[in-house]
Amino acid sequence: MGKGSGYGKVILFGEHFVVHGNPGIVSAIDSTTDAEVKKAAKGITVRDERKTAKGYSEEKRLQQLESIQNMLRAMGVDPKIALDIWIGGSLPGFSGLGASAASSVAIARAIAHELNMKISEEKINAVAYEAEKAYAGNPSGIDNTAATYGGLMWFKKNMSGGQDLVERLSIEEPVEIVIGSTGKVANTKAMVEGVAERKNRDPQKYNKVFQRAEELCYEGRAALEFFSLKKVGELMNENHRLLQEIEVSSKELDLLVDAAKKEGAYGAKLTGGGGGGCMFALTPGKELQAKVASAFKTAGFEYLMTRIGIET
Ligand code: MEV
């Protein structure tokens, strides 16, 4: 049996903007999607045992099958191969946590393992990027890169199709965060397309927002490297406001962001494609983390307590 894993992630700065060539900062979290793959007699079956938001697996089913086909093609494996695929692990199937990319990396690794293929990490990342196209349409590559390599990183898509810029960042020590889930399954592809359409329609407004988003990323990087967590939080708050301006936030995401700030979180923003899915709050220290998590619970939302900047 072949086995593999991929990391979940949160985006500290720059989702959506990265699709258009802006930089982004992403951190893996210590939750993974795990996959097991076995050669079978007939067809491809997927047993998805991840804990998910209601309706997540059903909604993503077709995209998941398409992603596996993309993956097999990119790996040079006959798409008619028969495989039994199992996915599970500690990363919940909530939109915004890179669950699709984590599952693609896990499945690609498990297929390679089962078929005794020697595959480099770069190739796994490239295969997962092809798989991501089924979920995100025109992905930047930030999610599959985080899912493959883990860690904290600076990412900039190469808009001419060449090698993306990926730099590892390090911080003094890992920092506690709380991820809040709206419980709503989001369609990343539709969210990415929506931003591209609105950007085309109103370039003046969008260019300004995109420019500020880029500056924020550089300021965020410096704040992380100086370990100025208050500053990181302020910049995250501003990043969330920019995401509201490009219309990818939602009522529930804003509610969770406000609730976290009210409890003393240093900053809070949506993560990933938005339109539902997840947000996260920067909550250094276990006490603040527990306080924010408890506020989410009281408000009736699911949450995940984890850390950014972990060594992977
Ligand atoms: C999704 O986690 C992040 C987006 O920027 C899409 C992408 O970069 O591929 C919304």
PDB file of C-alpha atoms in Angstrom, residues 64-244:
ATOM      1  CA  GLN A  64     -11.743  15.793  -6.784  1.00  0.00           C
ATOM      2  CA  LEU A  65     -12.187  13.229  -9.579  1.00  0.00           C
ATOM      3  CA  GLU A  66     -11.002  15.772 -12.153  1.00  0.00           C
ATOM      4  CA  SER A  67      -8.011  16.602  -9.944  1.00  0.00           C
ATOM      5  CA  ILE A  68      -7.018  12.919  -9.761  1.00  0.00           C
ATOM      6  CA  GLN A  69      -7.178  12.676 -13.553  1.00  0.00           C
ATOM      7  CA  ASN A  70      -4.981  15.810 -13.853  1.00  0.00           C
ATOM      8  CA  MET A  71      -2.594  14.263 -11.353  1.00  0.00           C
ATOM      9  CA  LEU A  72      -2.292  10.927 -13.187  1.00  0.00           C
ATOM     10  CA  ARG A  73      -1.684  12.738 -16.484  1.00  0.00           C
ATOM     11  CA  ALA A  74       1.024  14.909 -14.917  1.00  0.00           C
ATOM     12  CA  MET A  75       2.655  11.820 -13.401  1.00  0.00           C
ATOM     13  CA  GLY A  76       2.602   9.993 -16.723  1.00  0.00           C
ATOM     14  CA  VAL A  77       0.346   7.251 -15.292  1.00  0.00           C
ATOM     15  CA  ASP A  78      -2.350   5.637 -17.456  1.00  0.00           C
ATOM     16  CA  PRO A  79      -5.586   7.475 -16.471  1.00  0.00           C
ATOM     17  CA  LYS A  80      -7.466   4.176 -16.769  1.00  0.00           C
ATOM     18  CA  ILE A  81      -5.470   2.663 -13.902  1.00  0.00           C
ATOM     19  CA  ALA A  82      -7.628   1.117 -11.152  1.00  0.00           C
ATOM     20  CA  LEU A  83      -6.922   2.483  -7.667  1.00  0.00           C
ATOM     21  CA  ASP A  84      -8.547   2.445  -4.258  1.00  0.00           C
ATOM     22  CA  ILE A  85      -7.800   5.750  -2.576  1.00  0.00           C
ATOM     23  CA  TRP A  86      -8.412   6.546   1.076  1.00  0.00           C
ATOM     24  CA  ILE A  87      -8.037  10.047   2.530  1.00  0.00           C
ATOM     25  CA  GLY A  88      -8.133  11.094   6.140  1.00  0.00           C
ATOM     26  CA  GLY A  89      -5.828  12.833   8.596  1.00  0.00           C
ATOM     27  CA  SER A  90      -5.980  15.663  11.104  1.00  0.00           C
ATOM     28  CA  LEU A  91      -6.631  18.511   8.631  1.00  0.00           C
ATOM     29  CA  PRO A  92     -10.374  19.149   8.447  1.00  0.00           C
ATOM     30  CA  GLY A  93     -12.006  19.564   5.060  1.00  0.00           C
ATOM     31  CA  PHE A  94     -12.858  23.216   5.641  1.00  0.00           C
ATOM     32  CA  SER A  95     -12.489  25.656   2.738  1.00  0.00           C
ATOM     33  CA  GLY A  96      -9.535  28.021   3.089  1.00  0.00           C
ATOM     34  CA  LEU A  97      -7.083  25.656   4.788  1.00  0.00           C
ATOM     35  CA  GLY A  98      -5.570  24.322   1.593  1.00  0.00           C
ATOM     36  CA  ALA A  99      -7.406  21.040   2.093  1.00  0.00           C
ATOM     37  CA  SER A 100      -7.639  20.376  -1.641  1.00  0.00           C
ATOM     38  CA  ALA A 101      -3.911  20.981  -2.188  1.00  0.00           C
ATOM     39  CA  ALA A 102      -3.009  18.941   0.902  1.00  0.00           C
ATOM     40  CA  SER A 103      -5.107  16.045  -0.394  1.00  0.00           C
ATOM     41  CA  SER A 104      -3.542  16.312  -3.872  1.00  0.00           C
ATOM     42  CA  VAL A 105      -0.025  16.210  -2.429  1.00  0.00           C
ATOM     43  CA  ALA A 106      -0.975  13.289  -0.170  1.00  0.00           C
ATOM     44  CA  ILE A 107      -2.582  11.321  -3.010  1.00  0.00           C
ATOM     45  CA  ALA A 108       0.260  12.037  -5.465  1.00  0.00           C
ATOM     46  CA  ARG A 109       2.815  10.833  -2.904  1.00  0.00           C
ATOM     47  CA  ALA A 110       0.766   7.737  -2.119  1.00  0.00           C
ATOM     48  CA  ILE A 111       0.319   6.871  -5.828  1.00  0.00           C
ATOM     49  CA  ALA A 112       4.060   7.294  -6.434  1.00  0.00           C
ATOM     50  CA  HIS A 113       4.760   5.082  -3.423  1.00  0.00           C
ATOM     51  CA  GLU A 114       2.293   2.391  -4.526  1.00  0.00           C
ATOM     52  CA  LEU A 115       3.648   2.361  -8.079  1.00  0.00           C
ATOM     53  CA  ASN A 116       7.297   2.425  -6.928  1.00  0.00           C
ATOM     54  CA  MET A 117       7.930   5.642  -8.824  1.00  0.00           C
ATOM     55  CA  LYS A 118      10.904   7.789  -7.867  1.00  0.00           C
ATOM     56  CA  ILE A 119       9.513  11.308  -7.743  1.00  0.00           C
ATOM     57  CA  SER A 120      11.253  14.472  -6.562  1.00  0.00           C
ATOM     58  CA  GLU A 121       9.585  16.986  -4.245  1.00  0.00           C
ATOM     59  CA  GLU A 122       9.558  19.490  -7.142  1.00  0.00           C
ATOM     60  CA  LYS A 123       7.652  16.997  -9.260  1.00  0.00           C
ATOM     61  CA  ILE A 124       5.116  16.319  -6.465  1.00  0.00           C
ATOM     62  CA  ASN A 125       4.579  20.071  -6.214  1.00  0.00           C
ATOM     63  CA  ALA A 126       4.143  20.375  -9.998  1.00  0.00           C
ATOM     64  CA  VAL A 127       1.703  17.437 -10.042  1.00  0.00           C
ATOM     65  CA  ALA A 128      -0.311  18.965  -7.180  1.00  0.00           C
ATOM     66  CA  TYR A 129      -0.414  22.276  -9.082  1.00  0.00           C
ATOM     67  CA  GLU A 130      -2.048  20.490 -12.035  1.00  0.00           C
ATOM     68  CA  ALA A 131      -4.490  18.862  -9.605  1.00  0.00           C
ATOM     69  CA  GLU A 132      -5.278  22.262  -8.040  1.00  0.00           C
ATOM     70  CA  LYS A 133      -6.482  23.553 -11.409  1.00  0.00           C
ATOM     71  CA  ALA A 134      -9.574  21.374 -10.954  1.00  0.00           C
ATOM     72  CA  TYR A 135     -10.413  23.191  -7.708  1.00  0.00           C
ATOM     73  CA  ALA A 136      -9.200  26.731  -8.331  1.00  0.00           C
ATOM     74  CA  GLY A 137      -9.296  27.193 -12.121  1.00  0.00           C
ATOM     75  CA  ASN A 138      -6.264  29.444 -12.292  1.00  0.00           C
ATOM     76  CA  PRO A 139      -4.356  28.765  -9.069  1.00  0.00           C
ATOM     77  CA  SER A 140      -1.286  30.754  -8.071  1.00  0.00           C
ATOM     78  CA  GLY A 141       0.488  27.658  -6.775  1.00  0.00           C
ATOM     79  CA  ILE A 142       0.784  28.979  -3.206  1.00  0.00           C
ATOM     80  CA  ASP A 143      -1.388  26.225  -1.688  1.00  0.00           C
ATOM     81  CA  ASN A 144       0.320  23.244  -3.319  1.00  0.00           C
ATOM     82  CA  THR A 145       3.744  24.721  -2.523  1.00  0.00           C
ATOM     83  CA  ALA A 146       2.817  25.026   1.174  1.00  0.00           C
ATOM     84  CA  ALA A 147       1.223  21.553   1.137  1.00  0.00           C
ATOM     85  CA  THR A 148       4.379  20.018  -0.358  1.00  0.00           C
ATOM     86  CA  TYR A 149       7.164  21.729   1.574  1.00  0.00           C
ATOM     87  CA  GLY A 150       5.505  22.961   4.781  1.00  0.00           C
ATOM     88  CA  GLY A 151       7.052  25.787   6.827  1.00  0.00           C
ATOM     89  CA  LEU A 152       6.620  29.537   6.527  1.00  0.00           C
ATOM     90  CA  MET A 153       7.263  30.986   3.122  1.00  0.00           C
ATOM     91  CA  TRP A 154       7.265  33.935   0.796  1.00  0.00           C
ATOM     92  CA  PHE A 155       5.687  33.055  -2.535  1.00  0.00           C
ATOM     93  CA  LYS A 156       5.506  34.893  -5.836  1.00  0.00           C
ATOM     94  CA  LYS A 157       4.028  33.298  -8.925  1.00  0.00           C
ATOM     95  CA  ASN A 158       6.108  33.488 -12.075  1.00  0.00           C
ATOM     96  CA  MET A 159       3.589  35.051 -14.472  1.00  0.00           C
ATOM     97  CA  SER A 160       5.546  33.837 -17.529  1.00  0.00           C
ATOM     98  CA  GLY A 161       5.147  30.203 -16.509  1.00  0.00           C
ATOM     99  CA  GLY A 162       8.702  29.705 -15.211  1.00  0.00           C
ATOM    100  CA  GLN A 163       9.853  28.813 -11.725  1.00  0.00           C
ATOM    101  CA  ASP A 164       7.864  30.563  -8.968  1.00  0.00           C
ATOM    102  CA  LEU A 165       9.801  32.477  -6.346  1.00  0.00           C
ATOM    103  CA  VAL A 166       9.695  30.539  -3.072  1.00  0.00           C
ATOM    104  CA  GLU A 167      11.724  31.696  -0.082  1.00  0.00           C
ATOM    105  CA  ARG A 168      11.685  30.122   3.349  1.00  0.00           C
ATOM    106  CA  LEU A 169      11.079  32.603   6.167  1.00  0.00           C
ATOM    107  CA  SER A 170      11.819  31.936   9.785  1.00  0.00           C
ATOM    108  CA  ILE A 171      10.453  33.458  12.960  1.00  0.00           C
ATOM    109  CA  GLU A 172      11.756  33.439  16.517  1.00  0.00           C
ATOM    110  CA  GLU A 173       9.292  30.783  17.635  1.00  0.00           C
ATOM    111  CA  PRO A 174       5.964  29.331  16.484  1.00  0.00           C
ATOM    112  CA  VAL A 175       2.930  31.477  17.296  1.00  0.00           C
ATOM    113  CA  GLU A 176      -0.512  30.302  18.382  1.00  0.00           C
ATOM    114  CA  ILE A 177      -3.460  30.953  16.127  1.00  0.00           C
ATOM    115  CA  VAL A 178      -7.126  30.039  16.133  1.00  0.00           C
ATOM    116  CA  ILE A 179      -8.810  29.103  12.886  1.00  0.00           C
ATOM    117  CA  GLY A 180     -12.544  29.768  12.803  1.00  0.00           C
ATOM    118  CA  SER A 181     -14.729  27.982  10.277  1.00  0.00           C
ATOM    119  CA  THR A 182     -17.899  29.595   8.935  1.00  0.00           C
ATOM    120  CA  GLY A 183     -19.135  26.074   8.148  1.00  0.00           C
ATOM    121  CA  LYS A 184     -19.831  27.247   4.595  1.00  0.00           C
ATOM    122  CA  VAL A 185     -18.219  25.377   1.726  1.00  0.00           C
ATOM    123  CA  ALA A 186     -16.705  27.850  -0.715  1.00  0.00           C
ATOM    124  CA  ASN A 187     -15.942  27.471  -4.404  1.00  0.00           C
ATOM    125  CA  THR A 188     -12.392  28.784  -4.830  1.00  0.00           C
ATOM    126  CA  LYS A 189     -12.656  28.705  -8.618  1.00  0.00           C
ATOM    127  CA  ALA A 190     -15.710  30.989  -8.585  1.00  0.00           C
ATOM    128  CA  MET A 191     -14.067  33.325  -6.059  1.00  0.00           C
ATOM    129  CA  VAL A 192     -10.860  33.603  -8.152  1.00  0.00           C
ATOM    130  CA  GLU A 193     -12.876  34.225 -11.331  1.00  0.00           C
ATOM    131  CA  GLY A 194     -14.992  36.859  -9.572  1.00  0.00           C
ATOM    132  CA  VAL A 195     -11.926  38.866  -8.538  1.00  0.00           C
ATOM    133  CA  ALA A 196     -10.469  38.691 -12.075  1.00  0.00           C
ATOM    134  CA  GLU A 197     -13.756  39.914 -13.560  1.00  0.00           C
ATOM    135  CA  ARG A 198     -14.151  42.817 -11.137  1.00  0.00           C
ATOM    136  CA  LYS A 199     -10.496  43.765 -11.600  1.00  0.00           C
ATOM    137  CA  ASN A 200     -11.080  43.961 -15.357  1.00  0.00           C
ATOM    138  CA  ARG A 201     -14.187  46.048 -14.900  1.00  0.00           C
ATOM    139  CA  ASP A 202     -12.673  48.555 -12.451  1.00  0.00           C
ATOM    140  CA  PRO A 203      -8.885  48.556 -12.969  1.00  0.00           C
ATOM    141  CA  GLN A 204      -8.431  51.912 -11.276  1.00  0.00           C
ATOM    142  CA  LYS A 205      -9.890  50.811  -7.957  1.00  0.00           C
ATOM    143  CA  TYR A 206      -8.358  47.337  -8.109  1.00  0.00           C
ATOM    144  CA  ASN A 207      -4.853  48.503  -9.066  1.00  0.00           C
ATOM    145  CA  LYS A 208      -4.807  50.699  -5.974  1.00  0.00           C
ATOM    146  CA  VAL A 209      -5.944  47.870  -3.709  1.00  0.00           C
ATOM    147  CA  PHE A 210      -3.428  45.496  -5.308  1.00  0.00           C
ATOM    148  CA  GLN A 211      -0.627  47.974  -4.781  1.00  0.00           C
ATOM    149  CA  ARG A 212      -1.430  48.345  -1.087  1.00  0.00           C
ATOM    150  CA  ALA A 213      -1.682  44.552  -0.785  1.00  0.00           C
ATOM    151  CA  GLU A 214       1.838  44.243  -2.165  1.00  0.00           C
ATOM    152  CA  GLU A 215       3.233  46.835   0.261  1.00  0.00           C
ATOM    153  CA  LEU A 216       1.466  45.038   3.112  1.00  0.00           C
ATOM    154  CA  CYS A 217       3.222  41.836   2.202  1.00  0.00           C
ATOM    155  CA  TYR A 218       6.660  43.443   2.438  1.00  0.00           C
ATOM    156  CA  GLU A 219       5.707  45.149   5.725  1.00  0.00           C
ATOM    157  CA  GLY A 220       4.344  41.825   6.994  1.00  0.00           C
ATOM    158  CA  ARG A 221       7.561  40.041   6.128  1.00  0.00           C
ATOM    159  CA  ALA A 222       9.625  42.598   8.029  1.00  0.00           C
ATOM    160  CA  ALA A 223       7.267  42.443  11.034  1.00  0.00           C
ATOM    161  CA  LEU A 224       7.507  38.636  11.091  1.00  0.00           C
ATOM    162  CA  GLU A 225      11.286  38.695  10.832  1.00  0.00           C
ATOM    163  CA  PHE A 226      11.499  41.251  13.682  1.00  0.00           C
ATOM    164  CA  PHE A 227       8.934  39.166  15.563  1.00  0.00           C
ATOM    165  CA  SER A 228       6.765  42.300  16.057  1.00  0.00           C
ATOM    166  CA  LEU A 229       3.563  40.371  16.527  1.00  0.00           C
ATOM    167  CA  LYS A 230       1.389  43.415  17.272  1.00  0.00           C
ATOM    168  CA  LYS A 231       2.473  44.847  13.935  1.00  0.00           C
ATOM    169  CA  VAL A 232       1.812  41.530  12.165  1.00  0.00           C
ATOM    170  CA  GLY A 233      -1.709  41.588  13.645  1.00  0.00           C
ATOM    171  CA  GLU A 234      -2.371  45.194  12.531  1.00  0.00           C
ATOM    172  CA  LEU A 235      -1.255  44.341   9.015  1.00  0.00           C
ATOM    173  CA  MET A 236      -3.465  41.250   8.995  1.00  0.00           C
ATOM    174  CA  ASN A 237      -6.420  43.466   9.936  1.00  0.00           C
ATOM    175  CA  GLU A 238      -5.606  45.774   7.044  1.00  0.00           C
ATOM    176  CA  ASN A 239      -5.240  42.803   4.713  1.00  0.00           C
ATOM    177  CA  HIS A 240      -8.729  41.663   5.733  1.00  0.00           C
ATOM    178  CA  ARG A 241     -10.110  45.125   4.880  1.00  0.00           C
ATOM    179  CA  LEU A 242      -8.528  44.901   1.407  1.00  0.00           C
ATOM    180  CA  LEU A 243     -10.135  41.483   0.956  1.00  0.00           C
ATOM    181  CA  GLN A 244     -13.470  43.049   1.910  1.00  0.00           C
TER     182      GLN A 244
END
